[in-house]
C-alpha cells in the first residue's frame, strides 16, 4: 500500500514538474496556498457542517465570546462582559469599536437579528442542535442585549464562544442567505474577497480588525483555498511548492514521506474529533443485517482499533470506549466494557446469528484509507463491506433519509467541551440519528436541559452505557491531526482542527 501510494505521488510530481507557480514563492507574495477536498454547499457557517465551513467560520466571523487558545478561558470577543440573569437568560455588553468587512458598524441590532433569525426553525440552520435551545434576543440599548433560552441550557458559554457567529443585520436583511453566500461579510480577522463555489476561496487580512480581540490581528496577508479532491495531487502540489499547507487528513505513510523533505515540516495538533462507525438499524437501512445486534457486535469485535489508529494516525490518538472525547463534560465510560479485538468472537456471533457471511454497505466521507483497512478486517470474519465513498453532504443526506448502511463518520463537536455537542446529533431522535432509540434519546435530551451538572453526568453515563450495550455505534479513535506545511510557515498556537489562520506567520 505504501509503495503504491509513493509511486502515485511520484507520478503526480512528474505531472507537476513544470508548475505554474515558482517553487515556494508563497512567502514572497505573503500568500498561504491551502488545497481542500471539501466543496461547501453554502459558505454561511449556519448552513454547512463541513470542517472547512467551521474553519471559515472562526476566521471570517466573530462570536460574542471566544475561548483563549493559550489559556482555555472564556474571554470577551464581540462582547466585553456578560451576566447570567437566571437559568434561561443572559445579558451581554457589546464592543463599540467593531466594523464589519463592508464598513457597517457593529451594534446590538446585529446580535438581535442574528439570534432571532437562527432561533427560528424556518431559517433552516443545518445543525439545529447548535441553535434550537435559543428562544429570542432583545435590545436593551445600542450596545447591550438580553438573550433568552427556551429552557436551561448548561453549556451555553461554549456555544456562544464557537458556532454562534454574528452576521451584519442590514446586509443580511437586504441580501439574504443567497447574498451572504455569494459575497460573505463578517467581522473577523480575515475577509473573503473571492469565492467561486467548488473552485477557490480567497481570504485577505482585515486591516481594520479591532485591537484587543482574543483572536489578534492576522499576520499573513492572504489565504487561497482551492478545491483539490485527490490527496495525492495535494501532496504533489505541496512538494513542488504549489501549496503551503494541507488541511485535508493525510495518510500516515504520506506524512512520513513528506517529513523527509527538507523544504517541509509536519505539525501535530491534538483535536476533539472522533472517528466512529454509525450503524443504521432502521427499517429503511441499506444493510438489513445491521438490525441484528449480534451482527453489529461482530463488526465491533472484528476491527483492531489500535492497529487501525497506528496505521492511519501514527500518534496523537486515543481509543475511547464511548462515543465522545475524553475531556468533554459527560464523557463517562464507567461500567462500559467496550469491545476488544477478537476475530473468533466475531465469527461466533455471526454463526449464532445464522449469517456466517454478511453483506453491508459502508458509507464514508472521511479517511478512505481507514475504510479500506476496516473492509479488510471485516472480510476476514465473513463480512463483505461495500465502500461507498462520497462528499459529506451526500452521506449526510442518506443518513437523514435513513437509507445509509454503516457510516464511517467523523465529528469534531465544534470544539465544544461538552458531550451535548455530539450525543444529541447522533442519538437525539432527530436528523442524523439512525438508531432512534427512545430510551437513549430521552436520557440525552434530559441531560441537555438541566443545570444540575451531577444529574447531567448520571444521565449521560446511562446513555453512553446503553449505546455501547446495544452496539449502536463503534468509537474508533480520537483524531490527532498532522499538518504538512512549507517549512517557512509557522502555524502558531493551534488547539484543534479548526485552523486559526490569524495565528500563522512566516519565519
Short mmCIF file of C-alpha atoms in Angstrom, two decimals:
data_model
loop_
_atom_site.label_atom_id
_atom_site.label_comp_id
_atom_site.label_asym_id
_atom_site.label_seq_id
_atom_site.Cartn_x
_atom_site.Cartn_y
_atom_site.Cartn_z
CA UNK A 1 0.00 0.00 0.00
CA UNK A 2 2.79 2.41 0.97
CA UNK A 3 4.78 1.63 -2.16
CA UNK A 4 1.74 2.10 -4.35
CA UNK A 5 0.98 5.48 -2.84
CA UNK A 6 4.57 6.62 -3.08
CA UNK A 7 4.70 5.67 -6.75
CA UNK A 8 1.42 7.51 -7.28
CA UNK A 9 2.90 10.61 -5.67
CA UNK A 10 5.97 10.34 -7.87
CA UNK A 11 3.64 10.20 -10.85
CA UNK A 12 1.89 13.35 -9.68
CA UNK A 13 5.26 15.01 -9.18
CA UNK A 14 6.19 14.18 -12.74
CA UNK A 15 2.99 15.79 -13.97
CA UNK A 16 3.71 18.82 -11.82
CA UNK A 17 7.35 19.09 -12.87
CA UNK A 18 6.72 22.44 -14.52
CA UNK A 19 4.43 24.18 -12.04
CA UNK A 20 2.71 27.41 -12.94
CA UNK A 21 3.92 28.89 -9.65
CA UNK A 22 7.60 29.29 -8.72
CA UNK A 23 8.59 26.82 -6.03
CA UNK A 24 7.92 28.11 -2.51
CA UNK A 25 7.12 31.63 -3.65
CA UNK A 26 4.25 31.98 -1.19
CA UNK A 27 6.35 33.68 1.48
CA UNK A 28 7.47 36.23 -1.09
CA UNK A 29 3.89 37.12 -2.05
CA UNK A 30 2.59 36.68 1.51
CA UNK A 31 0.04 34.04 0.50
CA UNK A 32 -0.74 30.67 2.09
CA UNK A 33 -2.00 28.26 -0.55
CA UNK A 34 -4.07 25.52 1.08
CA UNK A 35 -5.91 22.98 -1.10
CA UNK A 36 -9.03 21.37 0.39
CA UNK A 37 -11.04 18.30 -0.52
CA UNK A 38 -14.46 19.62 0.54
CA UNK A 39 -16.97 21.60 -1.50
CA UNK A 40 -19.20 23.71 0.71
CA UNK A 41 -22.94 23.64 -0.08
CA UNK A 42 -23.12 27.11 1.46
CA UNK A 43 -20.34 29.30 2.82
CA UNK A 44 -22.51 30.70 5.64
CA UNK A 45 -21.39 28.79 8.79
CA UNK A 46 -25.01 28.23 9.80
CA UNK A 47 -25.73 26.29 6.64
CA UNK A 48 -22.97 23.69 6.49
CA UNK A 49 -21.48 21.09 8.82
CA UNK A 50 -18.21 20.62 6.98
CA UNK A 51 -14.87 21.13 8.73
CA UNK A 52 -13.87 23.69 6.09
CA UNK A 53 -17.04 25.60 6.93
CA UNK A 54 -16.14 25.77 10.61
CA UNK A 55 -12.61 26.90 9.70
CA UNK A 56 -14.01 29.76 7.65
CA UNK A 57 -16.47 30.48 10.44
CA UNK A 58 -13.86 31.37 13.05
CA UNK A 59 -11.56 33.20 10.64
CA UNK A 60 -14.13 35.34 8.82
CA UNK A 61 -16.75 35.85 11.54
CA UNK A 62 -16.65 36.64 15.25
CA UNK A 63 -18.74 35.37 18.15
CA UNK A 64 -19.78 37.13 21.35
CA UNK A 65 -17.10 35.37 23.39
CA UNK A 66 -14.14 33.16 22.49
CA UNK A 67 -12.01 30.58 24.26
CA UNK A 68 -8.45 31.88 24.59
CA UNK A 69 -6.17 29.43 22.68
CA UNK A 70 -3.38 29.97 25.23
CA UNK A 71 -5.35 29.52 28.47
CA UNK A 72 -8.65 27.87 27.55
CA UNK A 73 -10.53 30.66 29.37
CA UNK A 74 -13.66 32.30 28.00
CA UNK A 75 -12.94 35.90 27.09
CA UNK A 76 -14.91 38.71 25.52
CA UNK A 77 -14.93 38.85 21.71
CA UNK A 78 -17.78 40.98 20.34
CA UNK A 79 -18.95 41.22 23.94
CA UNK A 80 -16.98 42.91 26.72
CA UNK A 81 -18.92 41.46 29.66
CA UNK A 82 -21.85 39.16 30.42
CA UNK A 83 -24.21 38.43 33.30
CA UNK A 84 -26.36 35.38 33.94
CA UNK A 85 -29.78 36.73 34.94
CA UNK A 86 -31.38 33.33 35.55
CA UNK A 87 -31.30 29.78 34.18
CA UNK A 88 -32.69 30.89 30.82
CA UNK A 89 -31.43 34.46 30.45
CA UNK A 90 -28.05 36.08 29.90
CA UNK A 91 -27.07 39.68 29.16
CA UNK A 92 -24.11 40.85 27.09
CA UNK A 93 -22.38 44.23 26.97
CA UNK A 94 -21.01 44.80 23.47
CA UNK A 95 -17.90 46.35 21.97
CA UNK A 96 -18.23 49.80 20.43
CA UNK A 97 -15.19 49.73 18.11
CA UNK A 98 -16.07 46.95 15.68
CA UNK A 99 -16.86 47.25 11.98
CA UNK A 100 -17.96 44.55 9.58
CA UNK A 101 -15.99 43.95 6.40
CA UNK A 102 -18.38 46.19 4.44
CA UNK A 103 -17.79 49.10 6.84
CA UNK A 104 -21.07 48.72 8.73
CA UNK A 105 -20.60 49.37 12.48
CA UNK A 106 -21.40 46.52 14.85
CA UNK A 107 -24.25 47.16 17.30
CA UNK A 108 -26.87 45.34 19.36
CA UNK A 109 -29.08 45.21 16.25
CA UNK A 110 -26.69 42.69 14.67
CA UNK A 111 -26.85 40.36 17.67
CA UNK A 112 -30.62 40.59 17.98
CA UNK A 113 -31.14 39.99 14.26
CA UNK A 114 -28.75 37.02 14.15
CA UNK A 115 -30.07 35.28 17.26
CA UNK A 116 -33.73 35.75 16.31
CA UNK A 117 -33.01 34.53 12.78
CA UNK A 118 -31.19 31.33 13.75
CA UNK A 119 -33.62 30.60 16.60
CA UNK A 120 -36.47 30.45 14.10
CA UNK A 121 -36.76 26.85 12.79
CA UNK A 122 -37.95 28.31 9.46
CA UNK A 123 -34.44 29.66 8.87
CA UNK A 124 -33.30 26.07 8.24
CA UNK A 125 -29.99 26.16 10.11
CA UNK A 126 -28.20 22.92 9.17
CA UNK A 127 -27.22 21.84 12.67
CA UNK A 128 -30.36 22.60 14.66
CA UNK A 129 -28.73 21.29 17.83
CA UNK A 130 -26.45 24.33 17.82
CA UNK A 131 -29.39 26.75 17.89
CA UNK A 132 -32.65 25.08 18.90
CA UNK A 133 -32.16 25.96 22.58
CA UNK A 134 -32.34 29.68 21.74
CA UNK A 135 -35.67 31.47 22.16
CA UNK A 136 -35.07 35.13 21.32
CA UNK A 137 -32.91 38.21 21.78
CA UNK A 138 -33.87 41.76 22.72
CA UNK A 139 -32.04 45.06 22.51
CA UNK A 140 -31.64 46.90 25.81
CA UNK A 141 -29.59 49.75 24.35
CA UNK A 142 -27.32 50.16 21.29
CA UNK A 143 -24.59 48.10 22.97
CA UNK A 144 -26.44 45.80 25.33
CA UNK A 145 -28.58 42.73 24.59
CA UNK A 146 -30.52 40.16 26.54
CA UNK A 147 -30.75 36.63 25.15
CA UNK A 148 -33.40 34.15 26.25
CA UNK A 149 -33.25 30.33 26.13
CA UNK A 150 -36.24 28.04 25.68
CA UNK A 151 -35.11 26.04 28.70
CA UNK A 152 -31.99 25.79 30.87
CA UNK A 153 -29.01 25.01 28.65
CA UNK A 154 -25.89 24.25 30.72
CA UNK A 155 -23.16 24.52 28.03
CA UNK A 156 -24.39 27.87 26.63
CA UNK A 157 -20.97 29.50 27.07
CA UNK A 158 -19.29 27.01 24.74
CA UNK A 159 -21.87 27.68 22.04
CA UNK A 160 -21.66 31.46 22.31
CA UNK A 161 -17.89 31.07 22.04
CA UNK A 162 -17.80 28.88 18.93
CA UNK A 163 -20.62 28.11 16.48
CA UNK A 164 -22.79 31.18 17.19
CA UNK A 165 -21.20 33.78 14.94
CA UNK A 166 -22.81 37.18 14.37
CA UNK A 167 -23.97 38.46 10.97
CA UNK A 168 -24.35 42.13 9.91
CA UNK A 169 -28.11 42.73 10.17
CA UNK A 170 -28.51 45.40 7.48
CA UNK A 171 -26.54 43.43 4.89
CA UNK A 172 -28.16 40.09 5.69
CA UNK A 173 -31.68 41.53 5.80
CA UNK A 174 -31.14 43.11 2.39
CA UNK A 175 -29.13 40.41 0.60
CA UNK A 176 -30.43 37.36 2.43
CA UNK A 177 -28.77 33.98 2.69
CA UNK A 178 -28.08 33.94 -1.05
CA UNK A 179 -26.28 37.28 -0.99
CA UNK A 180 -24.26 36.34 2.08
CA UNK A 181 -23.19 33.17 0.30
CA UNK A 182 -22.15 34.98 -2.92
CA UNK A 183 -20.32 37.80 -1.16
CA UNK A 184 -19.81 36.91 2.52
CA UNK A 185 -19.46 39.67 5.09
CA UNK A 186 -18.23 39.09 8.62
CA UNK A 187 -16.17 40.95 11.20
CA UNK A 188 -13.27 38.53 11.74
CA UNK A 189 -9.51 38.85 11.18
CA UNK A 190 -9.92 37.71 7.56
CA UNK A 191 -12.41 38.77 4.91
CA UNK A 192 -13.44 36.80 1.84
CA UNK A 193 -12.56 38.69 -1.33
CA UNK A 194 -13.16 35.96 -3.90
CA UNK A 195 -15.45 32.96 -3.89
CA UNK A 196 -16.07 30.59 -6.78
CA UNK A 197 -18.08 27.63 -5.44
CA UNK A 198 -16.23 24.36 -5.91
CA UNK A 199 -13.10 26.13 -7.15
CA UNK A 200 -11.49 28.73 -4.90
CA UNK A 201 -11.98 30.82 -1.77
CA UNK A 202 -9.62 33.75 -1.18
CA UNK A 203 -9.26 35.31 2.26
CA UNK A 204 -7.41 38.56 2.78
CA UNK A 205 -6.24 40.14 6.01
CA UNK A 206 -8.76 42.50 7.58
CA UNK A 207 -6.52 45.52 8.12
CA UNK A 208 -9.26 47.26 10.12
CA UNK A 209 -9.66 44.41 12.62
CA UNK A 210 -10.21 45.85 16.05
CA UNK A 211 -7.45 45.90 18.65
CA UNK A 212 -7.78 43.82 21.79
CA UNK A 213 -9.50 40.82 20.21
CA UNK A 214 -8.68 37.40 21.64
CA UNK A 215 -8.01 36.30 18.06
CA UNK A 216 -5.47 39.05 17.37
CA UNK A 217 -4.83 40.65 14.00
CA UNK A 218 -3.82 38.42 11.10
CA UNK A 219 -0.13 38.28 10.26
CA UNK A 220 -0.32 36.67 6.79
CA UNK A 221 -1.82 38.78 4.03
CA UNK A 222 -3.74 36.21 2.01
CA UNK A 223 -5.07 32.65 2.18
CA UNK A 224 -6.02 30.82 -1.03
CA UNK A 225 -8.17 27.70 -0.57
CA UNK A 226 -8.63 25.68 -3.74
CA UNK A 227 -10.74 22.56 -4.29
CA UNK A 228 -8.44 19.60 -4.97
CA UNK A 229 -10.32 16.37 -4.19
CA UNK A 230 -7.37 13.99 -4.70
CA UNK A 231 -4.95 13.80 -1.75
CA UNK A 232 -2.09 12.59 -3.96
CA UNK A 233 -2.42 15.72 -6.09
CA UNK A 234 -2.47 17.85 -2.94
CA UNK A 235 0.74 16.21 -1.71
CA UNK A 236 2.38 16.66 -5.11
CA UNK A 237 1.48 20.36 -5.08
CA UNK A 238 2.94 20.73 -1.59
CA UNK A 239 6.20 19.01 -2.54
CA UNK A 240 6.66 21.15 -5.66
CA UNK A 241 5.81 24.45 -3.97
CA UNK A 242 2.34 24.91 -5.40
CA UNK A 243 0.83 24.59 -1.92
CA UNK A 244 1.97 25.68 1.54
CA UNK A 245 -0.38 23.86 3.90
CA UNK A 246 -2.51 20.72 3.75
CA UNK A 247 -5.60 20.73 5.97
CA UNK A 248 -7.06 17.55 4.48
CA UNK A 249 -6.32 14.40 6.56
CA UNK A 250 -3.16 12.89 5.06
CA UNK A 251 -2.47 9.13 5.35
CA UNK A 252 0.37 8.31 7.69
CA UNK A 253 2.68 6.84 5.02
CA UNK A 254 2.39 10.07 3.02
CA UNK A 255 3.10 12.13 6.14
CA UNK A 256 6.25 10.08 6.80
CA UNK A 257 7.49 10.76 3.26
CA UNK A 258 6.65 14.47 3.49
CA UNK A 259 8.60 14.77 6.74
CA UNK A 260 11.77 13.70 4.87
CA UNK A 261 11.56 16.74 2.56
CA UNK A 262 13.89 19.49 3.91
CA UNK A 263 11.61 22.19 2.45
CA UNK A 264 8.66 20.99 4.53
CA UNK A 265 7.70 20.22 8.12
CA UNK A 266 4.80 18.42 9.79
CA UNK A 267 2.96 19.93 12.76
CA UNK A 268 0.94 17.66 15.06
CA UNK A 269 -2.23 19.11 16.59
CA UNK A 270 -4.49 17.36 19.14
CA UNK A 271 -8.19 17.60 18.34
CA UNK A 272 -11.58 16.79 19.84
CA UNK A 273 -12.57 14.99 16.66
CA UNK A 274 -13.69 11.38 16.97
CA UNK A 275 -13.94 8.90 14.09
CA UNK A 276 -16.56 6.20 14.53
CA UNK A 277 -18.89 3.75 12.84
CA UNK A 278 -22.57 4.63 13.00
CA UNK A 279 -24.97 1.74 12.46
CA UNK A 280 -28.28 2.29 10.69
CA UNK A 281 -30.77 -0.07 12.37
CA UNK A 282 -33.90 1.49 10.87
CA UNK A 283 -36.29 -0.38 8.59
CA UNK A 284 -35.01 1.70 5.66
CA UNK A 285 -31.34 0.77 6.21
CA UNK A 286 -29.23 -0.13 3.19
CA UNK A 287 -27.85 -3.04 5.24
CA UNK A 288 -30.69 -5.08 6.83
CA UNK A 289 -28.14 -7.33 8.57
CA UNK A 290 -27.29 -4.39 10.85
CA UNK A 291 -30.67 -4.72 12.55
CA UNK A 292 -29.31 -7.84 14.27
CA UNK A 293 -27.45 -6.93 17.47
CA UNK A 294 -25.14 -9.92 17.04
CA UNK A 295 -24.01 -8.70 13.62
CA UNK A 296 -23.22 -5.25 14.98
CA UNK A 297 -21.25 -6.75 17.84
CA UNK A 298 -19.39 -8.99 15.38
CA UNK A 299 -18.34 -5.93 13.39
CA UNK A 300 -17.02 -4.28 16.55
CA UNK A 301 -15.01 -7.37 17.55
CA UNK A 302 -13.66 -7.80 14.02
CA UNK A 303 -11.80 -4.46 13.85
CA UNK A 304 -8.44 -3.87 15.55
CA UNK A 305 -8.88 -0.22 16.54
CA UNK A 306 -5.37 0.28 17.86
CA UNK A 307 -3.70 -1.12 14.76
CA UNK A 308 -6.07 0.96 12.64
CA UNK A 309 -5.18 4.14 14.55
CA UNK A 310 -1.44 3.44 14.44
CA UNK A 311 -1.55 2.80 10.71
CA UNK A 312 -3.63 5.82 9.79
CA UNK A 313 -2.69 8.30 12.53
CA UNK A 314 0.78 7.33 13.73
CA UNK A 315 0.43 9.14 17.06
CA UNK A 316 -1.70 11.62 18.96
CA UNK A 317 -4.79 9.40 19.06
CA UNK A 318 -6.81 7.94 21.94
CA UNK A 319 -9.07 4.86 21.90
CA UNK A 320 -12.36 5.86 23.55
CA UNK A 321 -14.75 3.19 24.76
CA UNK A 322 -17.69 5.55 24.32
CA UNK A 323 -18.72 7.99 21.62
CA UNK A 324 -17.18 11.26 22.80
CA UNK A 325 -13.82 12.89 23.50
CA UNK A 326 -12.35 12.12 26.91
CA UNK A 327 -12.09 15.76 28.06
CA UNK A 328 -15.71 16.64 27.28
CA UNK A 329 -18.07 17.01 30.20
CA UNK A 330 -20.29 13.94 30.38
CA UNK A 331 -17.86 11.64 28.54
CA UNK A 332 -18.10 8.86 31.11
CA UNK A 333 -17.07 5.29 30.36
CA UNK A 334 -17.51 3.85 33.84
CA UNK A 335 -19.00 0.35 33.73
CA UNK A 336 -18.66 0.26 29.94
CA UNK A 337 -16.85 -2.90 28.88
CA UNK A 338 -16.31 -1.99 25.26
CA UNK A 339 -15.42 -4.47 22.52
CA UNK A 340 -11.96 -5.98 22.28
CA UNK A 341 -10.39 -7.11 19.03
CA UNK A 342 -11.47 -10.75 18.81
CA UNK A 343 -11.97 -12.17 15.28
CA UNK A 344 -13.06 -15.56 16.61
CA UNK A 345 -15.72 -13.94 18.78
CA UNK A 346 -16.90 -12.07 15.67
CA UNK A 347 -17.19 -15.32 13.72
CA UNK A 348 -19.05 -16.98 16.60
CA UNK A 349 -21.55 -14.12 16.76
CA UNK A 350 -22.19 -14.31 13.03
CA UNK A 351 -22.71 -18.06 13.29
CA UNK A 352 -25.09 -17.53 16.19
CA UNK A 353 -26.99 -15.02 14.06
CA UNK A 354 -27.26 -17.62 11.32
CA UNK A 355 -25.28 -15.40 8.97
CA UNK A 356 -21.70 -16.68 8.58
CA UNK A 357 -21.44 -14.45 5.50
CA UNK A 358 -22.89 -10.96 5.65
CA UNK A 359 -23.06 -8.08 3.16
CA UNK A 360 -23.07 -4.48 4.43
CA UNK A 361 -22.76 -1.06 2.85
CA UNK A 362 -20.10 1.22 4.34
CA UNK A 363 -20.85 4.86 3.56
CA UNK A 364 -17.81 7.09 4.06
CA UNK A 365 -16.75 10.71 3.59
CA UNK A 366 -13.51 10.67 5.55
CA UNK A 367 -10.29 8.61 5.68
CA UNK A 368 -10.60 6.36 2.68
CA UNK A 369 -7.54 4.50 3.97
CA UNK A 370 -9.30 3.65 7.26
CA UNK A 371 -12.36 2.46 5.35
CA UNK A 372 -10.25 0.14 3.20
CA UNK A 373 -8.38 -1.27 6.20
CA UNK A 374 -11.65 -1.98 8.02
CA UNK A 375 -13.00 -3.58 4.87
CA UNK A 376 -10.07 -5.99 5.10
CA UNK A 377 -10.68 -6.79 8.77
CA UNK A 378 -14.36 -7.44 8.14
CA UNK A 379 -13.65 -9.66 5.16
CA UNK A 380 -11.52 -11.96 7.32
CA UNK A 381 -14.51 -12.87 9.51
CA UNK A 382 -17.05 -13.20 6.71
CA UNK A 383 -18.45 -9.67 6.42
CA UNK A 384 -18.31 -8.23 2.90
CA UNK A 385 -18.28 -4.43 3.17
CA UNK A 386 -19.07 -2.45 0.03
CA UNK A 387 -17.49 1.00 0.45
CA UNK A 388 -19.47 3.92 -1.00
CA UNK A 389 -17.20 6.97 -0.72
CA UNK A 390 -18.84 10.38 -1.29
CA UNK A 391 -18.69 14.01 -0.24
CA UNK A 392 -20.13 14.67 3.23
CA UNK A 393 -23.42 16.29 2.07
CA UNK A 394 -24.29 13.15 0.08
CA UNK A 395 -23.54 10.85 3.01
CA UNK A 396 -25.46 13.11 5.40
CA UNK A 397 -28.48 13.09 3.11
CA UNK A 398 -28.57 9.29 3.21
CA UNK A 399 -28.26 9.33 6.99
CA UNK A 400 -31.14 11.77 7.31
CA UNK A 401 -33.29 9.79 4.90
CA UNK A 402 -32.45 6.61 6.81
CA UNK A 403 -31.02 4.94 3.69
CA UNK A 404 -27.39 4.71 4.79
CA UNK A 405 -25.80 1.47 5.91
CA UNK A 406 -22.82 1.54 8.23
CA UNK A 407 -21.31 5.01 8.12
CA UNK A 408 -17.66 5.83 8.75
CA UNK A 409 -18.26 9.20 10.38
CA UNK A 410 -16.13 11.95 11.90
CA UNK A 411 -17.30 14.64 14.31
CA UNK A 412 -15.34 17.43 15.98
CA UNK A 413 -18.12 18.76 18.24
CA UNK A 414 -17.35 22.28 17.01
CA UNK A 415 -14.65 22.05 19.72
CA UNK A 416 -17.41 22.41 22.34
CA UNK A 417 -16.15 20.82 25.55
CA UNK A 418 -19.44 19.12 26.41
CA UNK A 419 -21.00 15.92 25.05
CA UNK A 420 -24.14 17.89 24.21
CA UNK A 421 -22.22 18.79 21.05
CA UNK A 422 -22.07 15.18 19.82
CA UNK A 423 -24.55 12.83 21.51
CA UNK A 424 -27.80 14.61 20.54
CA UNK A 425 -26.60 14.89 16.94
CA UNK A 426 -26.43 11.13 16.51
CA UNK A 427 -28.77 9.86 19.25
CA UNK A 428 -31.22 12.68 19.93
CA UNK A 429 -34.05 11.12 17.91
CA UNK A 430 -33.77 13.54 15.01
CA UNK A 431 -31.64 14.44 11.99
CA UNK A 432 -28.65 12.13 11.75
CA UNK A 433 -29.93 9.62 14.30
CA UNK A 434 -30.10 6.21 12.58
CA UNK A 435 -30.87 4.33 15.79
CA UNK A 436 -33.99 6.18 17.02
CA UNK A 437 -33.65 4.56 20.43
CA UNK A 438 -36.20 6.39 22.58
CA UNK A 439 -34.64 5.42 25.91
CA UNK A 440 -31.23 6.69 24.85
CA UNK A 441 -32.67 9.87 23.32
CA UNK A 442 -34.71 10.67 26.42
CA UNK A 443 -31.64 10.41 28.65
CA UNK A 444 -29.54 12.58 26.36
CA UNK A 445 -32.21 15.23 25.84
CA UNK A 446 -32.99 15.41 29.56
CA UNK A 447 -29.30 15.86 30.38
CA UNK A 448 -29.13 18.74 27.93
CA UNK A 449 -31.95 20.64 29.59
CA UNK A 450 -31.00 20.83 33.29
CA UNK A 451 -28.40 22.99 35.02
CA UNK A 452 -27.54 20.40 37.70
CA UNK A 453 -24.20 19.06 36.47
CA UNK A 454 -24.25 15.95 38.66
CA UNK A 455 -27.68 14.96 37.31
CA UNK A 456 -26.49 15.56 33.77
CA UNK A 457 -23.47 13.34 34.34
CA UNK A 458 -25.66 10.48 35.58
CA UNK A 459 -27.92 10.63 32.53
CA UNK A 460 -25.04 10.88 30.06
CA UNK A 461 -23.32 7.89 31.71
CA UNK A 462 -26.51 5.81 31.39
CA UNK A 463 -26.97 6.81 27.75
CA UNK A 464 -23.38 6.01 26.80
CA UNK A 465 -23.61 2.62 28.50
CA UNK A 466 -26.80 1.78 26.57
CA UNK A 467 -25.25 2.90 23.27
CA UNK A 468 -22.38 0.51 23.93
CA UNK A 469 -24.50 -2.40 25.14
CA UNK A 470 -26.85 -2.08 22.17
CA UNK A 471 -23.91 -1.63 19.77
CA UNK A 472 -25.47 1.42 18.12
CA UNK A 473 -22.11 2.97 17.26
CA UNK A 474 -18.46 1.93 17.39
CA UNK A 475 -15.95 4.55 18.61
CA UNK A 476 -12.76 4.07 16.61
CA UNK A 477 -10.25 6.69 17.75
CA UNK A 478 -9.86 10.36 18.50
CA UNK A 479 -8.03 12.17 15.74
CA UNK A 480 -4.61 13.67 16.25
CA UNK A 481 -4.09 15.72 13.09
CA UNK A 482 -0.82 16.11 11.20
CA UNK A 483 -0.49 19.28 9.12
CA UNK A 484 2.24 19.18 6.45
CA UNK A 485 3.41 22.69 5.63
CA UNK A 486 6.06 24.85 4.00
CA UNK A 487 8.99 24.98 6.46
CA UNK A 488 8.84 28.79 6.33
CA UNK A 489 5.26 28.76 7.66
CA UNK A 490 4.85 28.90 11.44
CA UNK A 491 1.38 27.59 12.33
CA UNK A 492 1.40 29.27 15.74
CA UNK A 493 -0.77 28.02 18.60
CA UNK A 494 -3.29 25.58 17.09
CA UNK A 495 -5.58 23.80 19.54
CA UNK A 496 -7.95 21.90 17.24
CA UNK A 497 -8.62 21.08 13.59
CA UNK A 498 -10.45 24.41 13.25
CA UNK A 499 -7.35 26.08 11.82
CA UNK A 500 -6.80 29.59 13.13
CA UNK A 501 -5.14 31.35 10.22
CA UNK A 502 -4.55 34.51 12.25
CA UNK A 503 -2.11 32.51 14.40
CA UNK A 504 0.11 31.79 11.40
CA UNK A 505 3.16 33.74 10.29
CA UNK A 506 6.21 33.47 8.04
CA UNK A 507 9.54 32.65 9.63
#
